CSV table of N, CA and C in Angstrom, one decimal:
chain,number,residue,atom,x,y,z
A,281,UNK,N,-55.1,155.1,64.2
A,281,UNK,CA,-55.3,153.8,63.7
A,281,UNK,C,-56.2,153.9,65.3
A,282,UNK,N,-57.8,153.3,66.0
A,282,UNK,CA,-58.7,153.2,67.0
A,282,UNK,C,-57.7,151.5,67.8
A,283,UNK,N,-57.8,152.5,69.5
A,283,UNK,CA,-57.7,150.8,69.9
A,283,UNK,C,-58.7,150.4,70.6
A,284,UNK,N,-60.6,150.7,69.6
A,284,UNK,CA,-61.8,150.2,69.8
A,284,UNK,C,-61.5,148.4,69.8
A,285,UNK,N,-62.0,148.1,70.5
A,285,UNK,CA,-62.7,146.3,69.9
A,285,UNK,C,-61.0,145.6,69.7
A,286,UNK,N,-59.7,146.3,70.5
A,286,UNK,CA,-58.3,145.7,70.4
A,286,UNK,C,-57.9,146.8,68.8
A,287,UNK,N,-58.1,147.3,69.5
A,287,UNK,CA,-57.6,147.5,67.1
A,287,UNK,C,-58.0,146.5,66.4
A,288,UNK,N,-59.5,146.2,66.6
A,288,UNK,CA,-59.9,145.1,64.9
A,288,UNK,C,-60.0,145.9,63.0
A,289,UNK,N,-59.8,147.0,63.1
A,289,UNK,CA,-59.8,147.8,62.2
A,289,UNK,C,-58.5,147.7,61.8
A,290,UNK,N,-57.3,148.2,62.4
A,290,UNK,CA,-56.0,148.1,62.3
A,290,UNK,C,-55.9,146.3,62.4
A,291,UNK,N,-56.1,145.9,62.6
A,291,UNK,CA,-55.8,143.8,62.6
A,291,UNK,C,-56.4,143.7,61.4
A,292,UNK,N,-58.1,144.0,61.0
A,292,UNK,CA,-58.3,143.3,59.8
A,292,UNK,C,-57.6,144.3,58.4
A,293,UNK,N,-57.1,145.7,58.7
A,293,UNK,CA,-56.3,146.0,57.7
A,293,UNK,C,-54.9,145.5,57.3
A,294,UNK,N,-54.5,144.9,58.8
A,294,UNK,CA,-52.9,144.0,58.1
A,294,UNK,C,-52.9,143.2,57.8
A,295,UNK,N,-54.2,142.6,58.1
A,295,UNK,CA,-54.2,140.7,57.4
A,295,UNK,C,-54.5,141.8,55.6
A,296,UNK,N,-55.4,142.2,55.5
A,296,UNK,CA,-55.6,142.3,54.0
A,296,UNK,C,-55.1,143.4,52.7
A,297,UNK,N,-54.0,144.0,54.3
A,297,UNK,CA,-52.4,145.3,53.1
A,297,UNK,C,-52.2,143.4,51.9
A,298,UNK,N,-51.3,144.8,50.9
A,298,UNK,CA,-51.0,144.1,50.1
A,298,UNK,C,-48.4,144.7,50.6
A,299,UNK,N,-47.8,143.2,50.8
A,299,UNK,CA,-46.9,144.0,51.2
A,299,UNK,C,-46.0,144.4,50.1
A,300,UNK,N,-45.2,145.1,50.3
A,300,UNK,CA,-44.6,145.5,52.0
A,300,UNK,C,-45.4,146.1,52.8
A,301,UNK,N,-44.7,146.0,54.2
A,301,UNK,CA,-45.8,147.3,55.5
A,301,UNK,C,-44.6,146.4,56.2
A,302,UNK,N,-44.5,147.7,57.0
A,302,UNK,CA,-44.5,147.9,57.6
A,302,UNK,C,-45.1,147.8,59.2
A,303,UNK,N,-45.7,147.3,60.1
A,303,UNK,CA,-46.7,147.0,61.0
A,303,UNK,C,-46.5,147.5,62.8
A,304,UNK,N,-47.4,147.9,63.1
A,304,UNK,CA,-47.1,148.7,64.8
A,304,UNK,C,-46.1,147.4,65.4
A,305,UNK,N,-44.9,147.3,66.0
A,305,UNK,CA,-45.1,146.2,66.8
A,305,UNK,C,-45.8,146.1,67.8
A,306,UNK,N,-45.6,147.4,68.5
A,306,UNK,CA,-47.0,147.8,69.7
A,306,UNK,C,-47.9,146.4,69.8
A,307,UNK,N,-48.5,146.2,68.5
A,307,UNK,CA,-50.2,145.8,69.1
A,307,UNK,C,-49.4,144.4,68.7
A,308,UNK,N,-48.8,143.4,68.2
A,308,UNK,CA,-48.3,142.0,68.6
A,308,UNK,C,-47.9,142.1,70.0
A,309,UNK,N,-46.5,143.1,70.3
A,309,UNK,CA,-46.1,143.2,72.6
A,309,UNK,C,-46.8,143.2,73.1
A,310,UNK,N,-48.0,143.9,72.6
A,310,UNK,CA,-49.7,144.2,73.4
A,310,UNK,C,-50.3,142.3,74.2
A,311,UNK,N,-50.2,141.6,72.0
A,311,UNK,CA,-50.4,140.3,73.0
A,311,UNK,C,-49.6,139.4,73.1
A,312,UNK,N,-48.8,139.3,72.9
A,312,UNK,CA,-47.6,138.3,73.4
A,312,UNK,C,-47.4,138.7,75.9
A,313,UNK,N,-47.8,139.9,76.0
A,313,UNK,CA,-47.7,140.0,77.1
A,313,UNK,C,-49.4,139.3,77.4
A,314,UNK,N,-50.2,139.5,76.9
A,314,UNK,CA,-51.4,139.2,77.0
A,314,UNK,C,-51.5,137.9,77.5
A,315,UNK,N,-51.0,137.8,76.1
A,315,UNK,CA,-50.8,136.0,76.6
A,315,UNK,C,-49.9,135.3,77.8
A,316,UNK,N,-48.9,135.4,77.6
A,316,UNK,CA,-48.0,135.5,78.9
A,316,UNK,C,-48.8,135.9,80.3
A,317,UNK,N,-48.9,137.3,80.7
A,317,UNK,CA,-49.7,136.9,81.9
A,317,UNK,C,-51.0,136.5,82.0
A,318,UNK,N,-51.4,135.9,80.3
A,318,UNK,CA,-53.7,135.1,81.0
A,318,UNK,C,-53.1,134.3,81.0
A,319,UNK,N,-51.9,133.4,80.7
A,319,UNK,CA,-51.6,131.4,80.1
A,319,UNK,C,-50.7,131.5,81.1
A,320,UNK,N,-51.2,130.1,82.3
A,320,UNK,CA,-49.8,129.7,82.4
A,320,UNK,C,-49.4,128.2,82.0
A,321,UNK,N,-48.0,128.5,81.9
A,321,UNK,CA,-46.9,127.8,81.0
A,321,UNK,C,-47.0,126.6,81.5
A,322,UNK,N,-47.8,126.1,82.4
A,322,UNK,CA,-48.0,124.0,82.5
A,322,UNK,C,-49.8,123.9,82.7
A,323,UNK,N,-49.9,123.0,82.5
A,323,UNK,CA,-50.9,122.6,82.6
A,323,UNK,C,-51.6,122.2,84.1
A,324,UNK,N,-52.7,122.8,85.6
A,324,UNK,CA,-52.1,122.8,86.5
A,324,UNK,C,-52.4,121.7,87.0
A,325,UNK,N,-51.8,121.3,88.4
A,325,UNK,CA,-51.4,120.6,88.5
A,325,UNK,C,-51.0,118.7,88.5
A,326,UNK,N,-49.9,118.8,86.7
A,326,UNK,CA,-49.3,117.8,86.0
A,326,UNK,C,-47.8,119.3,85.5
A,327,UNK,N,-47.1,118.5,84.7
A,327,UNK,CA,-46.3,118.7,84.5
A,327,UNK,C,-46.3,118.9,82.6
A,328,UNK,N,-47.4,119.3,82.4
A,328,UNK,CA,-47.8,118.8,80.6
A,328,UNK,C,-48.2,119.9,80.5
A,329,UNK,N,-46.9,120.7,79.4
A,329,UNK,CA,-46.8,122.1,78.9
A,329,UNK,C,-48.2,123.1,78.9
A,330,UNK,N,-48.7,123.9,78.5
A,330,UNK,CA,-49.4,124.1,78.6
A,330,UNK,C,-49.5,124.5,76.4
A,331,UNK,N,-50.5,123.5,76.6
A,331,UNK,CA,-49.5,123.2,74.4
A,331,UNK,C,-51.4,124.6,73.4
A,332,UNK,N,-52.3,124.8,74.5
A,332,UNK,CA,-52.1,126.1,73.9
A,332,UNK,C,-52.2,127.2,74.2
A,333,UNK,N,-51.2,127.6,75.7
A,333,UNK,CA,-50.3,128.5,75.4
A,333,UNK,C,-49.5,128.8,74.1
A,334,UNK,N,-48.5,127.4,73.2
A,334,UNK,CA,-48.2,128.3,73.2
A,334,UNK,C,-48.9,128.1,71.4
A,335,UNK,N,-50.0,127.7,71.5
A,335,UNK,CA,-50.2,128.1,70.1
A,335,UNK,C,-50.2,129.7,69.9
A,336,UNK,N,-50.9,129.5,71.4
A,336,UNK,CA,-51.4,131.7,70.7
A,336,UNK,C,-50.0,131.9,70.8
A,337,UNK,N,-48.8,131.5,70.9
A,337,UNK,CA,-47.4,132.5,70.8
A,337,UNK,C,-47.6,132.1,69.7
A,338,UNK,N,-48.2,131.2,68.9
A,338,UNK,CA,-46.6,131.1,67.4
A,338,UNK,C,-48.6,131.9,66.3
A,339,UNK,N,-49.0,131.7,66.7
A,339,UNK,CA,-50.2,132.2,65.7
A,339,UNK,C,-49.7,133.5,65.9
A,340,UNK,N,-48.8,134.8,67.0
A,340,UNK,CA,-48.5,135.4,67.5
A,340,UNK,C,-46.9,135.4,66.2
A,341,UNK,N,-46.5,134.5,66.8
A,341,UNK,CA,-44.8,134.7,65.2
A,341,UNK,C,-45.0,134.9,64.1
A,342,UNK,N,-46.5,133.8,64.2
A,342,UNK,CA,-47.3,133.7,62.3
A,342,UNK,C,-47.0,135.1,61.6
A,343,UNK,N,-48.6,135.1,62.2
A,343,UNK,CA,-48.6,137.2,61.4
A,343,UNK,C,-47.4,138.2,61.7
A,344,UNK,N,-46.7,138.0,62.1
A,344,UNK,CA,-45.4,139.3,62.2
A,344,UNK,C,-44.9,138.7,61.4
A,345,UNK,N,-43.8,136.9,61.0
A,345,UNK,CA,-43.2,136.3,60.2
A,345,UNK,C,-43.8,137.1,59.2
A,346,UNK,N,-44.2,137.3,58.7
A,346,UNK,CA,-45.9,137.4,57.5
A,346,UNK,C,-44.7,138.9,56.5
A,347,UNK,N,-44.5,139.5,57.8
A,347,UNK,CA,-44.1,141.3,56.8
A,347,UNK,C,-41.9,140.9,57.3
A,348,UNK,N,-41.9,139.6,57.0
A,348,UNK,CA,-40.3,139.7,57.6
A,348,UNK,C,-39.6,138.9,55.5
A,349,UNK,N,-40.6,137.9,54.7
A,349,UNK,CA,-40.4,137.7,53.8
A,349,UNK,C,-40.8,138.5,52.6
A,350,UNK,N,-40.4,139.4,52.9
A,350,UNK,CA,-40.7,140.2,51.8
A,350,UNK,C,-40.3,141.5,51.6
A,351,UNK,N,-39.4,141.7,50.1
A,351,UNK,CA,-38.8,142.5,50.5
A,351,UNK,C,-38.6,143.6,49.7
A,352,UNK,N,-38.4,145.1,51.4
A,352,UNK,CA,-38.3,146.9,51.8
A,352,UNK,C,-37.0,147.4,49.7
A,353,UNK,N,-38.1,147.2,49.5
A,353,UNK,CA,-36.6,148.5,48.2
A,353,UNK,C,-36.5,149.9,48.5
A,354,UNK,N,-36.6,149.9,48.9
A,354,UNK,CA,-36.5,151.5,50.5
A,354,UNK,C,-35.4,152.8,49.9
A,355,UNK,N,-35.6,153.8,49.0
A,355,UNK,CA,-34.4,154.2,48.1
A,355,UNK,C,-34.1,155.7,48.8
A,356,UNK,N,-33.5,156.0,48.4
A,356,UNK,CA,-32.0,156.3,49.2
A,356,UNK,C,-32.8,157.9,49.9
A,357,UNK,N,-33.3,158.5,50.6
A,357,UNK,CA,-32.5,160.2,50.5
A,357,UNK,C,-32.5,160.3,51.2
A,358,UNK,N,-31.0,161.0,50.4
A,358,UNK,CA,-29.4,161.9,51.4
A,358,UNK,C,-29.9,162.7,52.3
A,359,UNK,N,-31.4,163.5,51.7
A,359,UNK,CA,-31.6,164.3,53.2
A,359,UNK,C,-30.9,163.8,54.8
A,360,UNK,N,-32.2,162.3,54.6
A,360,UNK,CA,-32.7,161.4,55.4
A,360,UNK,C,-31.3,161.5,56.1
A,361,UNK,N,-30.6,160.1,55.3
A,361,UNK,CA,-29.9,159.3,55.4
A,361,UNK,C,-28.3,160.6,56.2
A,362,UNK,N,-28.2,161.7,55.7
A,362,UNK,CA,-26.9,162.3,56.2
A,362,UNK,C,-27.3,162.5,58.2
A,363,UNK,N,-28.3,162.9,58.4
A,363,UNK,CA,-29.8,163.5,58.9
A,363,UNK,C,-29.9,162.2,60.2
A,364,UNK,N,-29.4,160.7,59.4
A,364,UNK,CA,-29.7,160.0,61.0
A,364,UNK,C,-28.4,159.5,60.9
A,365,UNK,N,-27.3,159.6,60.1
A,365,UNK,CA,-26.1,159.0,60.7
A,365,UNK,C,-25.6,160.4,61.3
A,366,UNK,N,-25.5,161.4,61.6
A,366,UNK,CA,-24.8,162.1,62.6
A,366,UNK,C,-26.0,162.2,63.5
A,367,UNK,N,-26.8,161.9,63.8
A,367,UNK,CA,-27.3,161.6,65.7
A,367,UNK,C,-26.8,160.4,66.3
A,368,UNK,N,-26.7,161.0,67.9
A,368,UNK,CA,-25.8,160.8,68.5
A,368,UNK,C,-26.4,159.4,69.0
A,369,UNK,N,-26.1,158.8,69.8
A,369,UNK,CA,-26.2,157.8,69.9
A,369,UNK,C,-26.3,156.9,71.7
A,370,UNK,N,-26.9,156.9,72.5
A,370,UNK,CA,-27.1,157.3,73.5
A,370,UNK,C,-26.8,155.6,74.6
A,371,UNK,N,-26.4,155.5,74.8
A,371,UNK,CA,-25.6,154.5,75.3
A,371,UNK,C,-26.3,153.4,76.4
A,372,UNK,N,-27.3,153.0,76.7
A,372,UNK,CA,-28.1,152.4,77.4
A,372,UNK,C,-28.7,152.9,79.1
A,373,UNK,N,-27.4,152.7,79.6
A,373,UNK,CA,-27.7,153.6,81.8
A,373,UNK,C,-27.3,154.9,80.8
A,374,UNK,N,-27.8,156.0,80.0
A,374,UNK,CA,-27.5,156.8,80.5
A,374,UNK,C,-29.6,156.7,79.9
A,375,UNK,N,-30.2,155.8,78.8
A,375,UNK,CA,-31.2,156.5,78.6
A,375,UNK,C,-31.7,155.4,79.9
A,376,UNK,N,-31.8,154.2,80.4
A,376,UNK,CA,-32.3,154.3,81.3
A,376,UNK,C,-32.3,155.4,82.6
A,377,UNK,N,-31.6,156.2,82.8
A,377,UNK,CA,-31.7,156.8,83.8
A,377,UNK,C,-32.4,158.3,82.8
A,378,UNK,N,-32.2,158.3,82.4
A,378,UNK,CA,-33.7,159.4,82.3
A,378,UNK,C,-34.7,159.2,82.2
A,379,UNK,N,-34.5,157.5,81.3
A,379,UNK,CA,-36.2,157.2,81.7
A,379,UNK,C,-36.8,157.1,83.2
A,380,UNK,N,-36.1,157.2,84.8
A,380,UNK,CA,-36.5,157.1,85.3
A,380,UNK,C,-36.4,158.4,86.3
A,381,UNK,N,-35.9,159.7,85.2
A,381,UNK,CA,-36.1,159.9,85.4
A,381,UNK,C,-37.1,161.1,85.0
A,382,UNK,N,-37.5,160.4,84.3
A,382,UNK,CA,-39.4,161.2,83.5
A,382,UNK,C,-40.5,160.6,83.9
A,383,UNK,N,-40.1,159.1,84.1
A,383,UNK,CA,-41.0,158.0,85.8
A,383,UNK,C,-40.5,157.1,86.2
A,384,UNK,N,-39.9,157.7,87.5
A,384,UNK,CA,-39.5,157.1,88.5
A,384,UNK,C,-41.1,156.0,88.7
A,385,UNK,N,-39.8,154.5,89.6
A,385,UNK,CA,-40.8,153.8,89.0
A,385,UNK,C,-41.8,153.8,90.6
A,386,UNK,N,-42.3,153.0,90.7
A,386,UNK,CA,-43.2,152.8,92.1
A,386,UNK,C,-44.3,154.4,92.2
A,387,UNK,N,-44.2,155.1,90.8
A,387,UNK,CA,-44.8,155.8,91.7
A,387,UNK,C,-45.6,156.2,90.7
């Protein structure tokens, strides 16, 4: 998956792909950050909501929503299921500690 042209080939494929499909959520999250950081919540010098920003957000949500309204008929693979059931759940505070150890803030 190439990041050229803001993942243009991947985005095109997602629009044309036959469902079911599990999209890479990072593309959608990047879009949300871009819209949030690049657009004010309110129109300058007024109390009016920035409707354009809300339309951008709605567009992203509609694009993501498409993948949620289809049945995913997964087949059980006993070996994978058994493996997943043996995984240790790491508490959030421990995950945060490990994350900060790997990438300290401010560096």
